[in-house]
Structures are given as C-alpha cells and as structure tokens.
mmCIF file of C-alpha atoms in Angstrom:
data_model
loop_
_atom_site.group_PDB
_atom_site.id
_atom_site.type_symbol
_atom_site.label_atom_id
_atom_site.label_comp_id
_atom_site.label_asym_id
_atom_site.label_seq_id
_atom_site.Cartn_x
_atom_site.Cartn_y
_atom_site.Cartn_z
ATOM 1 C CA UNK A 1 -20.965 10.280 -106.573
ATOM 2 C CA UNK A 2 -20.401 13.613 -105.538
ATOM 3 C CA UNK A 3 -16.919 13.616 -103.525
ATOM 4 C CA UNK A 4 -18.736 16.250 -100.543
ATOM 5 C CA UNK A 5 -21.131 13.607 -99.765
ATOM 6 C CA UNK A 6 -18.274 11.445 -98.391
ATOM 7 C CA UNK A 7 -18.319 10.934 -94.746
ATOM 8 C CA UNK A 8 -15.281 11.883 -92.482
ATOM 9 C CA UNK A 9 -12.991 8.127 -92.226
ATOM 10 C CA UNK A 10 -15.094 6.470 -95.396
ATOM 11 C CA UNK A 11 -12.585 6.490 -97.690
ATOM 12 C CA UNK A 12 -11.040 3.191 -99.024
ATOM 13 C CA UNK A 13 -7.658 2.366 -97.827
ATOM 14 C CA UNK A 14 -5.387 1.930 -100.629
ATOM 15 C CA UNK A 15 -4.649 -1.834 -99.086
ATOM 16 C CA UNK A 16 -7.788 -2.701 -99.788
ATOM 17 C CA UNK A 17 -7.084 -2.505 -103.046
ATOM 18 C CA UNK A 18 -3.636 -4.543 -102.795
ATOM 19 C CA UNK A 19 -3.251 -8.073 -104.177
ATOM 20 C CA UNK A 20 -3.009 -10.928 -101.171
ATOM 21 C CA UNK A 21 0.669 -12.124 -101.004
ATOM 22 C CA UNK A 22 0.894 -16.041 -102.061
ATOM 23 C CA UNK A 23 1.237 -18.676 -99.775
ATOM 24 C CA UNK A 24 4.227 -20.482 -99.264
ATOM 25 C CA UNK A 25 3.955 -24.472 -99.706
ATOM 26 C CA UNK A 26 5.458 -26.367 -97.248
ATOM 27 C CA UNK A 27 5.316 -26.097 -93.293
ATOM 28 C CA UNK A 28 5.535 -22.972 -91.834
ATOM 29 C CA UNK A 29 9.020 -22.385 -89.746
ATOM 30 C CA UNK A 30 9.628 -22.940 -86.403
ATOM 31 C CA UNK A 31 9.115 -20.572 -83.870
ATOM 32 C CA UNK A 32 12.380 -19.901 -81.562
ATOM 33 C CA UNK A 33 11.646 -18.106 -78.138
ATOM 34 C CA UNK A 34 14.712 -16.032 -76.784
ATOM 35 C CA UNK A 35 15.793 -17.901 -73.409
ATOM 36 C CA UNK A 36 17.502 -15.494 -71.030
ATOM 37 C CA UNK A 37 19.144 -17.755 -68.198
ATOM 38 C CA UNK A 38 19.270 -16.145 -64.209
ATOM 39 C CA UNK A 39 21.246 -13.136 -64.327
ATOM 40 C CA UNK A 40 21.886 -13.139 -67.855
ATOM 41 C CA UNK A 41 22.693 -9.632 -67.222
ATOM 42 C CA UNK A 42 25.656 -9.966 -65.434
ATOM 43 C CA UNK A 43 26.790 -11.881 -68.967
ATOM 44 C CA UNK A 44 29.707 -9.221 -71.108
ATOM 45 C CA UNK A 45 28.376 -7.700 -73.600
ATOM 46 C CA UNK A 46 29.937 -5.781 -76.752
ATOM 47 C CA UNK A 47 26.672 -4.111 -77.713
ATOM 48 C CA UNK A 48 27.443 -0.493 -78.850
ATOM 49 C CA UNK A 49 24.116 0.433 -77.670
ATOM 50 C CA UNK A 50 24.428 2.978 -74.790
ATOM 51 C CA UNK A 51 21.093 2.583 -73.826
ATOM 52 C CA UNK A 52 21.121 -1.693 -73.680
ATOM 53 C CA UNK A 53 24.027 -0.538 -71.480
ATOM 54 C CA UNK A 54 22.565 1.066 -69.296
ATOM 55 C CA UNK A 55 19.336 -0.942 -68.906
ATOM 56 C CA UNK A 56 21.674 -3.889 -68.140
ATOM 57 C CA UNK A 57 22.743 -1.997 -65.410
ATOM 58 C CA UNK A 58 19.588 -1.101 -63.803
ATOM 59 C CA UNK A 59 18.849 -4.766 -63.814
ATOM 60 C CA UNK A 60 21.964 -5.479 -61.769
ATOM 61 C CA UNK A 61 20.958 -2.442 -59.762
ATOM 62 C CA UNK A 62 17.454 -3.543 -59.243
ATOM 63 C CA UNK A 63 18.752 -7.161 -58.525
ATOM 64 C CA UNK A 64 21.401 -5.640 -55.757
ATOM 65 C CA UNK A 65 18.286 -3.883 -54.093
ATOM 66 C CA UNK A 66 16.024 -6.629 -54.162
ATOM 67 C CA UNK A 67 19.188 -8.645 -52.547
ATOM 68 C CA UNK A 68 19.318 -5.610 -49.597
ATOM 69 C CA UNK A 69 22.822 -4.620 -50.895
ATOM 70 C CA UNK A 70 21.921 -0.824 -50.577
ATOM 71 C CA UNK A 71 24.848 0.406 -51.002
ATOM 72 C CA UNK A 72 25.708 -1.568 -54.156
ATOM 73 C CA UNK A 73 22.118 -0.844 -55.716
ATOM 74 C CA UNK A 74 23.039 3.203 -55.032
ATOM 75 C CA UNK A 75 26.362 2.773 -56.481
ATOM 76 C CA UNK A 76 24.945 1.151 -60.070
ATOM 77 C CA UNK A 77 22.100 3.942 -60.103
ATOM 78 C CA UNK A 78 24.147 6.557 -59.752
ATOM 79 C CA UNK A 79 26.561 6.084 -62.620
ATOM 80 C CA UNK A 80 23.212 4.843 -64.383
ATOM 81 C CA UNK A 81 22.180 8.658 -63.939
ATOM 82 C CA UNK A 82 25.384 10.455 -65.012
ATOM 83 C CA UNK A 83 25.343 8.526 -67.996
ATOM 84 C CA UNK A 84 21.621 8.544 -69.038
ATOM 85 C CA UNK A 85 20.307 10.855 -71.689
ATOM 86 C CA UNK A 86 18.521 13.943 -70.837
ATOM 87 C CA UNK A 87 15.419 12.575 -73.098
ATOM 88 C CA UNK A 88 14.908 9.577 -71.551
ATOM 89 C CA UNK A 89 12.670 10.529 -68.742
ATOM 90 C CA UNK A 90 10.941 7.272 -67.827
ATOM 91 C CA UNK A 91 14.534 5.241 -67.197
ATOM 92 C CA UNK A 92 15.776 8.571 -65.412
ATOM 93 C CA UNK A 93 12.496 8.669 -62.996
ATOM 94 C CA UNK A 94 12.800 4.809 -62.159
ATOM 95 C CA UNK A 95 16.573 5.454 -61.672
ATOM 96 C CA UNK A 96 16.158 8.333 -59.310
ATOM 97 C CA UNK A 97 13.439 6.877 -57.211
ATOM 98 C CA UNK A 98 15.538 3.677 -56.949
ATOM 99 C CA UNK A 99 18.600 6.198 -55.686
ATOM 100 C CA UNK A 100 15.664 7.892 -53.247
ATOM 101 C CA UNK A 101 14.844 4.181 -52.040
ATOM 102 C CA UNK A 102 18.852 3.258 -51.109
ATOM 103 C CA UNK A 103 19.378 6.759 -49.467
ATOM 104 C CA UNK A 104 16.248 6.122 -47.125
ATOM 105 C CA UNK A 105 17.961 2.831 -46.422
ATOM 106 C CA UNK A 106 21.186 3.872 -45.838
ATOM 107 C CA UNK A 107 19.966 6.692 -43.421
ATOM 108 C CA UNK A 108 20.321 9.508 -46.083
ATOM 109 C CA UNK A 109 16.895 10.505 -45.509
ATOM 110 C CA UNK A 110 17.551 14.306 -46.396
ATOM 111 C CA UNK A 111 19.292 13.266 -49.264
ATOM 112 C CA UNK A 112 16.504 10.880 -50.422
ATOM 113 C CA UNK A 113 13.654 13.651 -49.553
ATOM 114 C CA UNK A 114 15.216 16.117 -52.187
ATOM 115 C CA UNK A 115 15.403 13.598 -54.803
ATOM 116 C CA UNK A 116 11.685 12.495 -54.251
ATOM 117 C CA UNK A 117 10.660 16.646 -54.345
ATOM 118 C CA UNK A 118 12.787 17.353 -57.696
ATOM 119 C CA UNK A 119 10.665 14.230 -58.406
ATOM 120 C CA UNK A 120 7.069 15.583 -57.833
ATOM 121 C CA UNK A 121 7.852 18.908 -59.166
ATOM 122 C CA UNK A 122 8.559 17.021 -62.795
ATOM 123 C CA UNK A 123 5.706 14.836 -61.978
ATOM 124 C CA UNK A 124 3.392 15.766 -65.542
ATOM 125 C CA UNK A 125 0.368 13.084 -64.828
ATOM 126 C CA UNK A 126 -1.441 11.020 -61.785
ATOM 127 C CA UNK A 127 0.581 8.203 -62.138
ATOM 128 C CA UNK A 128 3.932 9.908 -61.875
ATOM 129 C CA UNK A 129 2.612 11.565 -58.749
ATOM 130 C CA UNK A 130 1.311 8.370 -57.253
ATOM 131 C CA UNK A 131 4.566 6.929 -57.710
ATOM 132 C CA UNK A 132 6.022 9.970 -55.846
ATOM 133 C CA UNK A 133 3.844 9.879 -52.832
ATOM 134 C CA UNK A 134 4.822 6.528 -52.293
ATOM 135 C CA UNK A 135 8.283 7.341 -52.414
ATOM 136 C CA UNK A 136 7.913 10.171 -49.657
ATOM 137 C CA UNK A 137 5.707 7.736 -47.909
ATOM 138 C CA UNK A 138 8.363 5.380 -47.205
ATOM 139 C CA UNK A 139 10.785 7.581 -46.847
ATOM 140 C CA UNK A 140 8.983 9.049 -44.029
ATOM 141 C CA UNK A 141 7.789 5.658 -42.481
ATOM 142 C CA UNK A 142 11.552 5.083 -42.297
ATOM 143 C CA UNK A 143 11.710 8.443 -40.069
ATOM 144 C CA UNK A 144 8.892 7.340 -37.972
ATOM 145 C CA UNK A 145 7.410 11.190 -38.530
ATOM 146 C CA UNK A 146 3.411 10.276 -38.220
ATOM 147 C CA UNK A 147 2.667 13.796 -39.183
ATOM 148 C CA UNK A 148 4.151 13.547 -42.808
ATOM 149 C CA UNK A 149 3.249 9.735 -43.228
ATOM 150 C CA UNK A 150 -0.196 10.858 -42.158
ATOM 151 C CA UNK A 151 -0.047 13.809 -44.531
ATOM 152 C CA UNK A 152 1.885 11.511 -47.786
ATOM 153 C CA UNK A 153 -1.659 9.262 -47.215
ATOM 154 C CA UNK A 154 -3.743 11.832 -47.416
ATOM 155 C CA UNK A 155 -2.859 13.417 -50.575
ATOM 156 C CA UNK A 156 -2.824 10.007 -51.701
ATOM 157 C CA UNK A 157 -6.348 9.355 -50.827
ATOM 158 C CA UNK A 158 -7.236 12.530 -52.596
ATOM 159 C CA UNK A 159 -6.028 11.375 -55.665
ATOM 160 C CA UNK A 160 -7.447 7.661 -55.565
ATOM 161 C CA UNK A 161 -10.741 7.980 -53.037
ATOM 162 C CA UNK A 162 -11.658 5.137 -53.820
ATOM 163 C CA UNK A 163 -8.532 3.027 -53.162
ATOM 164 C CA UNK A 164 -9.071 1.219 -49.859
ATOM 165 C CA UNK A 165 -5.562 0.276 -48.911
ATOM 166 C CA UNK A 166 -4.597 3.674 -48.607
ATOM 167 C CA UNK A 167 -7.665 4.409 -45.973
ATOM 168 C CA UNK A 168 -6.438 1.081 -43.817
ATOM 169 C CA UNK A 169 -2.917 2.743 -43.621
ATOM 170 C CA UNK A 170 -4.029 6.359 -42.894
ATOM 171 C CA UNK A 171 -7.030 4.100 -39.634
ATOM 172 C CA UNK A 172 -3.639 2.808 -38.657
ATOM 173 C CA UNK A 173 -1.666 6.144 -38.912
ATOM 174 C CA UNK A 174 -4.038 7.579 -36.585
ATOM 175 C CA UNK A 175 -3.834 4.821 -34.136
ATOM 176 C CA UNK A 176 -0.098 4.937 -34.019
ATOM 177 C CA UNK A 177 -0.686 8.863 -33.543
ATOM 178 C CA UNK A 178 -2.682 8.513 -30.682
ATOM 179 C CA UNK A 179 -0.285 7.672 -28.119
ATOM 180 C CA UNK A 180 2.211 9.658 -29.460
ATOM 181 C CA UNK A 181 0.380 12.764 -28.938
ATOM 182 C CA UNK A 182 -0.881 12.026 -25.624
ATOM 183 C CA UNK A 183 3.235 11.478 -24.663
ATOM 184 C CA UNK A 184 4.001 14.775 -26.329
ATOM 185 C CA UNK A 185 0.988 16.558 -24.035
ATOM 186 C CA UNK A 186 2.019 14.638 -20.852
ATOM 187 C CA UNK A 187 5.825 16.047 -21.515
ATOM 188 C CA UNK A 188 4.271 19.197 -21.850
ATOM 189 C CA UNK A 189 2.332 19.317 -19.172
ATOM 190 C CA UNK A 190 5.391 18.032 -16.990
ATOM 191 C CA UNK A 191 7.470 20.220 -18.094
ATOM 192 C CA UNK A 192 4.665 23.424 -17.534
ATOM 193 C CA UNK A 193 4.294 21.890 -14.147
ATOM 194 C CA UNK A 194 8.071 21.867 -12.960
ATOM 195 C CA UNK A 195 8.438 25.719 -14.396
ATOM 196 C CA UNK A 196 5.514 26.489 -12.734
ATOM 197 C CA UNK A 197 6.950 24.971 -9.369
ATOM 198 C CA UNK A 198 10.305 26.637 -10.022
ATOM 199 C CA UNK A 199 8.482 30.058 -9.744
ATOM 200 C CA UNK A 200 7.133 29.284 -6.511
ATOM 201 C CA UNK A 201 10.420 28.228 -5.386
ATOM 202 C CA UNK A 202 12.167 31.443 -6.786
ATOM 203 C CA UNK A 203 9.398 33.464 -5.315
ATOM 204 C CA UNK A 204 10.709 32.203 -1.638
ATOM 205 C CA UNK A 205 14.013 33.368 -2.991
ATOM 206 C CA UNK A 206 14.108 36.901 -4.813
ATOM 207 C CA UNK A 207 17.672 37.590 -4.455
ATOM 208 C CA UNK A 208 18.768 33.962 -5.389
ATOM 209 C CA UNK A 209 20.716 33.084 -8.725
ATOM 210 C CA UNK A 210 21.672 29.962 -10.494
ATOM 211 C CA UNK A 211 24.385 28.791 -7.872
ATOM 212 C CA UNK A 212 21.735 29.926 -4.986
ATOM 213 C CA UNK A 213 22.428 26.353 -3.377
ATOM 214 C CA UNK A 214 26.311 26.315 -3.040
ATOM 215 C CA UNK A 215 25.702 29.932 -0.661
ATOM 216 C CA UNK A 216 23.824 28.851 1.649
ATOM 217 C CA UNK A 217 25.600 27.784 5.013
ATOM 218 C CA UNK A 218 24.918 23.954 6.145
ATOM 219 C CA UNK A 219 23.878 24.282 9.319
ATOM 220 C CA UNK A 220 20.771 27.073 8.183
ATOM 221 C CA UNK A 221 17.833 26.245 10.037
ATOM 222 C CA UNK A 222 15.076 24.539 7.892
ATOM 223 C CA UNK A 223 12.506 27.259 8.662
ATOM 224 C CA UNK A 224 14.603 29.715 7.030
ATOM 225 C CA UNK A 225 14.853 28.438 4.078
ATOM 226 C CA UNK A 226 10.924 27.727 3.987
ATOM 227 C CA UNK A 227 8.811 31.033 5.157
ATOM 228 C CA UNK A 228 5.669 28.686 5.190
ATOM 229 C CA UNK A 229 3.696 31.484 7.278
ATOM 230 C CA UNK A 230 4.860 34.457 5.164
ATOM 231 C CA UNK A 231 4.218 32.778 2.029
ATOM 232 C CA UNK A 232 1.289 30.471 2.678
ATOM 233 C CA UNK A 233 -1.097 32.642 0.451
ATOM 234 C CA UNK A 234 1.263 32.983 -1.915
ATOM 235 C CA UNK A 235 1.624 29.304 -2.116
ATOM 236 C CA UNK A 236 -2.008 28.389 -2.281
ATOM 237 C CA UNK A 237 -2.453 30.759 -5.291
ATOM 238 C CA UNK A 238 0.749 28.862 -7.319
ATOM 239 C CA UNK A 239 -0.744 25.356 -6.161
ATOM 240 C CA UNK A 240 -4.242 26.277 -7.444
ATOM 241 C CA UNK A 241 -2.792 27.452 -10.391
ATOM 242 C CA UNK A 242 -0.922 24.314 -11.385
ATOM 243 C CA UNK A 243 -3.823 22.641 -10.645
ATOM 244 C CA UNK A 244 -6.116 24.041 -12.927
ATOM 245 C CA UNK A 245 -3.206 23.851 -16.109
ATOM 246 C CA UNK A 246 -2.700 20.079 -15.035
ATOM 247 C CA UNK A 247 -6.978 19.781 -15.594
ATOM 248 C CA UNK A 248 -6.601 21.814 -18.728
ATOM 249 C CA UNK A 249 -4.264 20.025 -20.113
ATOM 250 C CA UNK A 250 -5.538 16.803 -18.716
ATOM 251 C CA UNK A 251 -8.523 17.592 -20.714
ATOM 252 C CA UNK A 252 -6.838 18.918 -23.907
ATOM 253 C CA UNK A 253 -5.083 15.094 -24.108
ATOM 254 C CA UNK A 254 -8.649 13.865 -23.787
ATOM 255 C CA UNK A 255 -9.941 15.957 -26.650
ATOM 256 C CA UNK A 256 -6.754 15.394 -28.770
ATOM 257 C CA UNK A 257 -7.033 11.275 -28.040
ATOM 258 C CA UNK A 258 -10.950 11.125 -29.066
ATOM 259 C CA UNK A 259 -10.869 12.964 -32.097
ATOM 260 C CA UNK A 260 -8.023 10.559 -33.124
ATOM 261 C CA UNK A 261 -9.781 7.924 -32.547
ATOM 262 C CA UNK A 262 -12.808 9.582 -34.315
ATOM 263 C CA UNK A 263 -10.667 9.862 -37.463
ATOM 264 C CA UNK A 264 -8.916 6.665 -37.259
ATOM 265 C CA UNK A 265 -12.591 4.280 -36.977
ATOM 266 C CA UNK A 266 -14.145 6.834 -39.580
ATOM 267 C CA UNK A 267 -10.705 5.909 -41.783
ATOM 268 C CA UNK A 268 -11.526 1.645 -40.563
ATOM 269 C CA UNK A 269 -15.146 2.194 -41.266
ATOM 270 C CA UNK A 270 -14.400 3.846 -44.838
ATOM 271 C CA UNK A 271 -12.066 0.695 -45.409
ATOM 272 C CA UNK A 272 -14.328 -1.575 -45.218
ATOM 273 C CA UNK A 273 -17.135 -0.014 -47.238
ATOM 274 C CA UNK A 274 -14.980 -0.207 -50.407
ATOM 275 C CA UNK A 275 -13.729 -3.596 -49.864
ATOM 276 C CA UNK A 276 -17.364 -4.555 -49.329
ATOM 277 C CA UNK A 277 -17.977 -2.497 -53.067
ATOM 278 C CA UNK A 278 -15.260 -4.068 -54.820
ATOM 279 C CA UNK A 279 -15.572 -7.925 -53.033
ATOM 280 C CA UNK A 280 -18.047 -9.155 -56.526
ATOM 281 C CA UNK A 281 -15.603 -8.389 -58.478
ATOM 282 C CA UNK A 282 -12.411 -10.415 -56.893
ATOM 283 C CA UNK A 283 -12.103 -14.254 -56.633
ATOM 284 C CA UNK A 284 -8.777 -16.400 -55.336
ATOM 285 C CA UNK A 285 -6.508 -14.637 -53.148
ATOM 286 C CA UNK A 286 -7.644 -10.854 -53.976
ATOM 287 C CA UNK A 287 -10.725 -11.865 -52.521
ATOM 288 C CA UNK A 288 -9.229 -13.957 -49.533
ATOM 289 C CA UNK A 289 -7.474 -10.563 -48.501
ATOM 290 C CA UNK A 290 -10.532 -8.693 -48.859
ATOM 291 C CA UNK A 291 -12.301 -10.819 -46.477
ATOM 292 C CA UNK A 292 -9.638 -11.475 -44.068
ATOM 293 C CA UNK A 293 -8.844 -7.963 -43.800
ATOM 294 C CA UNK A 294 -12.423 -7.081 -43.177
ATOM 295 C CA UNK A 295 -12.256 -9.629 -40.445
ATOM 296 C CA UNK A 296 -9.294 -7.456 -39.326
ATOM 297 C CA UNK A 297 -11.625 -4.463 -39.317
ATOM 298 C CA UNK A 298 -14.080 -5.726 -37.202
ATOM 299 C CA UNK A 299 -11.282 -6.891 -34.462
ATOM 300 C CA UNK A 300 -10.024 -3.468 -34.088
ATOM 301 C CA UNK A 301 -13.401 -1.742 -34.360
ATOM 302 C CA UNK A 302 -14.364 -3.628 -31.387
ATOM 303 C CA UNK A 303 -11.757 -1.637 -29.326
ATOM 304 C CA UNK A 304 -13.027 1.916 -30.056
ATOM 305 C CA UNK A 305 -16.231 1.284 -28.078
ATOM 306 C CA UNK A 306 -18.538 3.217 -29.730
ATOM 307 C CA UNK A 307 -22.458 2.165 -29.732
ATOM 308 C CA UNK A 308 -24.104 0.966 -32.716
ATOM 309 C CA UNK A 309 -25.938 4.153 -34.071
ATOM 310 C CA UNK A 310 -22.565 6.279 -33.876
ATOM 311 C CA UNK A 311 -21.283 3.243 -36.177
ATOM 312 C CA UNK A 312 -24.145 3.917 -37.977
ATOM 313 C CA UNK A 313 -23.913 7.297 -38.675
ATOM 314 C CA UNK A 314 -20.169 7.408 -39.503
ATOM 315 C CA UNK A 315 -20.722 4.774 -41.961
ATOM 316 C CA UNK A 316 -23.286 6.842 -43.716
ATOM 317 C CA UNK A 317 -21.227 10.238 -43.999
ATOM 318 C CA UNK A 318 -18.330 8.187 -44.811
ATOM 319 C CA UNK A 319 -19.660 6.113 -47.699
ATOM 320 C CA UNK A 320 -22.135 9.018 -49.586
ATOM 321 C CA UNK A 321 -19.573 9.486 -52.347
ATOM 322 C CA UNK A 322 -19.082 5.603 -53.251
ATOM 323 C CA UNK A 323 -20.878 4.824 -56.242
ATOM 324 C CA UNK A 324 -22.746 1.626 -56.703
ATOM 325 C CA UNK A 325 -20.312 -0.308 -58.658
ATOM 326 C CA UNK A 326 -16.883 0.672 -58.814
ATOM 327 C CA UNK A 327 -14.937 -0.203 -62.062
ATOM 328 C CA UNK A 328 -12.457 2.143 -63.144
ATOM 329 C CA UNK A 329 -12.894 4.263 -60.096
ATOM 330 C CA UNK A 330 -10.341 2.609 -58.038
ATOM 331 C CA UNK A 331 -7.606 2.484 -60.086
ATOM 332 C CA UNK A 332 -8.269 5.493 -62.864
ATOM 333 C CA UNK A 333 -5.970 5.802 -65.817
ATOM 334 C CA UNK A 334 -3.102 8.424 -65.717
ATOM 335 C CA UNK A 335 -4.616 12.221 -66.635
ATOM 336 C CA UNK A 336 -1.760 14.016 -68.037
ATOM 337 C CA UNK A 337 -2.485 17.163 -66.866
ATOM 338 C CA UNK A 338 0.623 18.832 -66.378
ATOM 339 C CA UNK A 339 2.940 19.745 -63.113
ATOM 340 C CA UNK A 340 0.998 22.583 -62.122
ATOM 341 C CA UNK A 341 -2.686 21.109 -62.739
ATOM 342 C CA UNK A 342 -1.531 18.326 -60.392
ATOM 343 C CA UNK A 343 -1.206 20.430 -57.396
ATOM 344 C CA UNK A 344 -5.163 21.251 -57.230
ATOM 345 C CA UNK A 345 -5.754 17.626 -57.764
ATOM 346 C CA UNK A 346 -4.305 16.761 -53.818
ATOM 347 C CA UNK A 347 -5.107 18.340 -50.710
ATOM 348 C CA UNK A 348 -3.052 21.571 -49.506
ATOM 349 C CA UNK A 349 -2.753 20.545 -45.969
ATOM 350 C CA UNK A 350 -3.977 17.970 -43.504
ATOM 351 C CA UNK A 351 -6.343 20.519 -42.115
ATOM 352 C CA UNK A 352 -8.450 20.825 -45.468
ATOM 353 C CA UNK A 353 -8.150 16.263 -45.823
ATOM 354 C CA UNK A 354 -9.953 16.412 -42.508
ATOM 355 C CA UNK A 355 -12.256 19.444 -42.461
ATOM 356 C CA UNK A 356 -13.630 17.630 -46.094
ATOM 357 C CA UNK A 357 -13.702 14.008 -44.576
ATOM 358 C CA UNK A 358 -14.431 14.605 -40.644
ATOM 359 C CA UNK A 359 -16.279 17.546 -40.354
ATOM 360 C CA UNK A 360 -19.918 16.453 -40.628
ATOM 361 C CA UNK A 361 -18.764 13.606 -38.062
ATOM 362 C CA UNK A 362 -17.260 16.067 -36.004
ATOM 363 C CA UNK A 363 -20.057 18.499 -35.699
ATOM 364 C CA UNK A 364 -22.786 16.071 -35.423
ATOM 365 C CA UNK A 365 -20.894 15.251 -32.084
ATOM 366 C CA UNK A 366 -20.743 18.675 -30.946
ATOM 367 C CA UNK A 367 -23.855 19.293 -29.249
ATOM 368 C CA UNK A 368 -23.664 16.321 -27.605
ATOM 369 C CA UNK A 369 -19.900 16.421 -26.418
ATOM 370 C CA UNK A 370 -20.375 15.673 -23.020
ATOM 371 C CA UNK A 371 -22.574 12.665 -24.065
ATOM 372 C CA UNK A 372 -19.530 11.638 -26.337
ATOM 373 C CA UNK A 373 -17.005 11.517 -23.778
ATOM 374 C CA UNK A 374 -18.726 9.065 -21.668
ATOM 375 C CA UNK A 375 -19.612 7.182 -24.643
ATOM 376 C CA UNK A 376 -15.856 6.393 -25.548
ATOM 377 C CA UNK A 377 -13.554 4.139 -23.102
ATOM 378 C CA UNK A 378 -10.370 5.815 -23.453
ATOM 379 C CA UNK A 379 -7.432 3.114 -23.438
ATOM 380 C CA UNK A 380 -4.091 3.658 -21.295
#
C-alpha cells in the first residue's frame, strides 16, 4: 500500500508488535498501603529532599492555621517562602495566600492586601484569579469595607455568572450597605445642617472670632446678643434654606436606600433562579442546602415589599442569560489565558457590574418613579 494513503494517527505502535510478558505462577504479592499516623509530619526526618522539606512544613503551617495559631502558621510560611524555589509557583502561591490569610488575622490588613495584589498580577488563568478574589474578599470582610467586599463579589460574579453563592453574598452585601449609607447621608446632612446654622449665627456676629464667647461681658442683656428684629429676614431666608437641603437630602437617602434594595432582591431573585437550574442535578445534602436556602430566599424577599408583577419582571431580566441546563457552566475549567487577558474577563468598576445587571430594572422603573416609591415600605 502506498505509504501517502495512510491516515494521520494510523500507524501501528511498535508495542503492538511486542511479545506479552509471561505470567508468574504462584499468588500475586500483597499489596501494602503507606499508613501515615496524625501529624506524622511533625515526625524528624533526614530526607535530603529540600522540597519534602518544605512541604512538611506547610503541613505544620496549614495544621497551625486550621488550629487559629496565626501567628505560628505566619511564622512556618514565611521561612517556607525564603526557602522555596523560584520555579515552583504552585507551592509559592498556596504559601503566599496562606501568609495573606494570617496577616488579615493578625490585623496586618495592608500587609495582607499587597501580597493578595502581587498575587493577581501573576495570576496566568481563571482559577488562579478566583483564588485571588477570594483572598481580597476576606481580607476585606475582615475590614468591614462594603464597598470593596461588594466590588471583590462582583468581579467574581463576572467570572462565574452562573455561580449562585456568589449572588446570595453580593443580595446580602447590599443589605448590609443599606443602612450604612443611609448613616453616612444622615451624618452628612447633620453636619450640612450645623454649618449651615453656624452661618446664621456668625451672620448676627460679623466682627466675632473663635474666642467670641470668652469677650462678651456676663451681665449683656439677652436682646443684644439676639437682634431678632434686625435680622428676622435674614433669618427666615437661612431657616428656609436648611429646610429645603434637609428635604434634599432627606430624599437623596430615599433614592440611595431603594435602589439598594432594588439591587440587593434583583441579586436574591437571581439566587434563586440558579439554584432552581441546578436543584436536578444535586441529591443528599447539596440538595438539602439548595432547598433550605431557597426557603431562606423567600423569608427575606418577603421584607422588600414589592408586588407580584415587579417580582415578575425582575425575575425575567435577571434570568435571560441562564441556559436551560447548566453543566459545566457553573463551575468552568481554568482558561489559561494569560495575566493581561484576565483583566477584560472581570468588570472594571462597580459602575459597569451594575449598569450591565440593573439597568433594564432600573429604567423600566423610571417612568413610573413616583409610583415606585409608594410601592416600597422603606424599613427604619
């Protein structure tokens, strides 16, 4: 036969061709498992292996972390990573985030935060990345800053969609961020009010500085000190002023608190459509946790108050991507793509996250604001 009419991978291996090795008569021997006892670690060794070494190590660091001995854990890690070999990046990573982990528990945040960024910039696939985020997502749960735990879930979500964990935390970020905001307005609007009150007071007083009080004489009559007549107009004009910043802001803190709750149920709602998508597939306790944290869901959506055909409609902009099964979607294998690559793969800012998830919700609400302020019972 003409060799060109081969086919590309017909060839015969040469083994093919090999003569079968004889049997041996008799029983065949014994096979002896390797028994490692608790902490068999912590045994002496003479191995001249520097890397069994090491590893050995990072089990008794790994062991002192699990234990909540921090500062032990950080110790073994660190003389782990002056040791290691520049070539061995997967110990190295695992090393470093474990250092990351102990800082953020020690109260080294700063420390731990530039560990976790040399981190992502080295980060060369999805899975390295993940890992990352997780890392900065603790790290800034530990600093109770919403804003970057918000923005660590986010970027998260954009690389796993269809990971429904990650949209429960980010409905709960929101929630958390609620009040918080609405504290941060109030002190605002406080503080606008006293400065705004402290120029009415200084108008009464041109000539006065920051020891006015000490100069003036105790026994100065009280209608001095108050021109009520001269200043009456002027007076009326600072008091209508305040007023209308306390109303704007009173009605910024309304704005700021319904869209947060907007996000946070369309973040719920989202949550539960992919646990209802991936629910077939689970049995035992995966599935118990799907279903009780639906349950869960359902509790806390009562509390938003919104009527059924805004539920409705959320649901449908929120679930248009989800496919009708989901297999590999939720949990996709690691695309090495490279450092840079990675960066288009998760969202620049929390402004694009929500202008791509929110904004049809959003502006289907906006001709009809008024209507969706009375619809929503905002909770003290």
């Amino acid at each position: 036969m003409d060799t060109g009419c081969w086919l590309f991978g017909g060839e015969f291996e040469d083994s093919v061709f090999e003569e079968r090795r004889e049997r041996r008569s008799g029983p065949p021997a014994s096979y002896c498992a390797k028994l490692c006892e608790p902490q068999w670690f912590y045994e002496e060794t003479e191995s001249s292996d520097d890397v069994e070494v090491l590893t050995l190590k990072k089990f008794k660091g790994d062991l002192a972390y699990r234990r909540r001995e921090y500062q032990k854990a950080l110790q073994e890690y660190s003389s782990i990573s002056e040791k290691l070999s520049p070539t061995n990046f997967a110990m190295k990573r695992d090393v470093q985030e474990g250092q990351a982990r102990c800082l953020a528990h020690l109260g080294r945040h700063m420390e731990a935060l530039e560990i976790a960024a040399n981190l992502e910039n080295k980060a060369t696939n999805t899975d390295h990345l993940t890992t990352v985020l997780y890392l900065q997502l603790a790290i800034f749960s530990s600093l109770q800053n919403l804003e970057k735990t918000i923005f660590c879930l986010q970027k998260l979500i954009s690389l796993h969609p269809f990971n429904p964990w990650n949209w429960g935390k980010l409905a709960e970020a929101y929630l958390n961020l609620g009040p918080a905001l609405s504290a941060a307005l109030a002190s605002s609007q406080k503080q606008r009010s006293f400065t705004s009150s402290d120029k009415t007071i200084k108008s009464s007083f041109p000539h006065a500085g920051k020891d006015c009080l000490l100069n003036f004489p105790e026994t100065l009559p009280e209608s001095s000190l108050f021109p009520v007549e001269a200043n009456s107009s002027n007076s009326q004009k600072n008091e209508k002023a305040i007023t209308n910043i306390q109303n704007c802001m009173a009605e910024k803190t309304e704005t700021v608190l319904i869209e947060t709750q907007l996000k946070a149920c369309a973040s719920f709602i989202r949550t539960r459509l992919l646990l209802q998508f991936t629910q077939p597939q689970q049995t035992s306790f995966a599935l118990e946790r799907n279903l009780r944290t639906q349950q869960e869901i359902e509790d806390k959506m009562k509390g938003f108050s919104f009527k059924e055909d805004t539920l409705l409609l959320i649901a449908e902009v929120m679930g248009e991507d989800i496919p009708e099964k989901i297999k590999d979607e939720v949990h996709p294998e690691a695309k090495c793509v490279g450092s840079v690559a990675l960066t288009a793969l998760v969202t620049a800012s929390s402004e694009e996250f929500e202008d791509k998830w929110f904004r049809k919700i959003k502006d289907h609400f906006c001709p009809f604001e008024n209507q969706f302020h009375t619809e929503i019972q905002i909770l003290a």
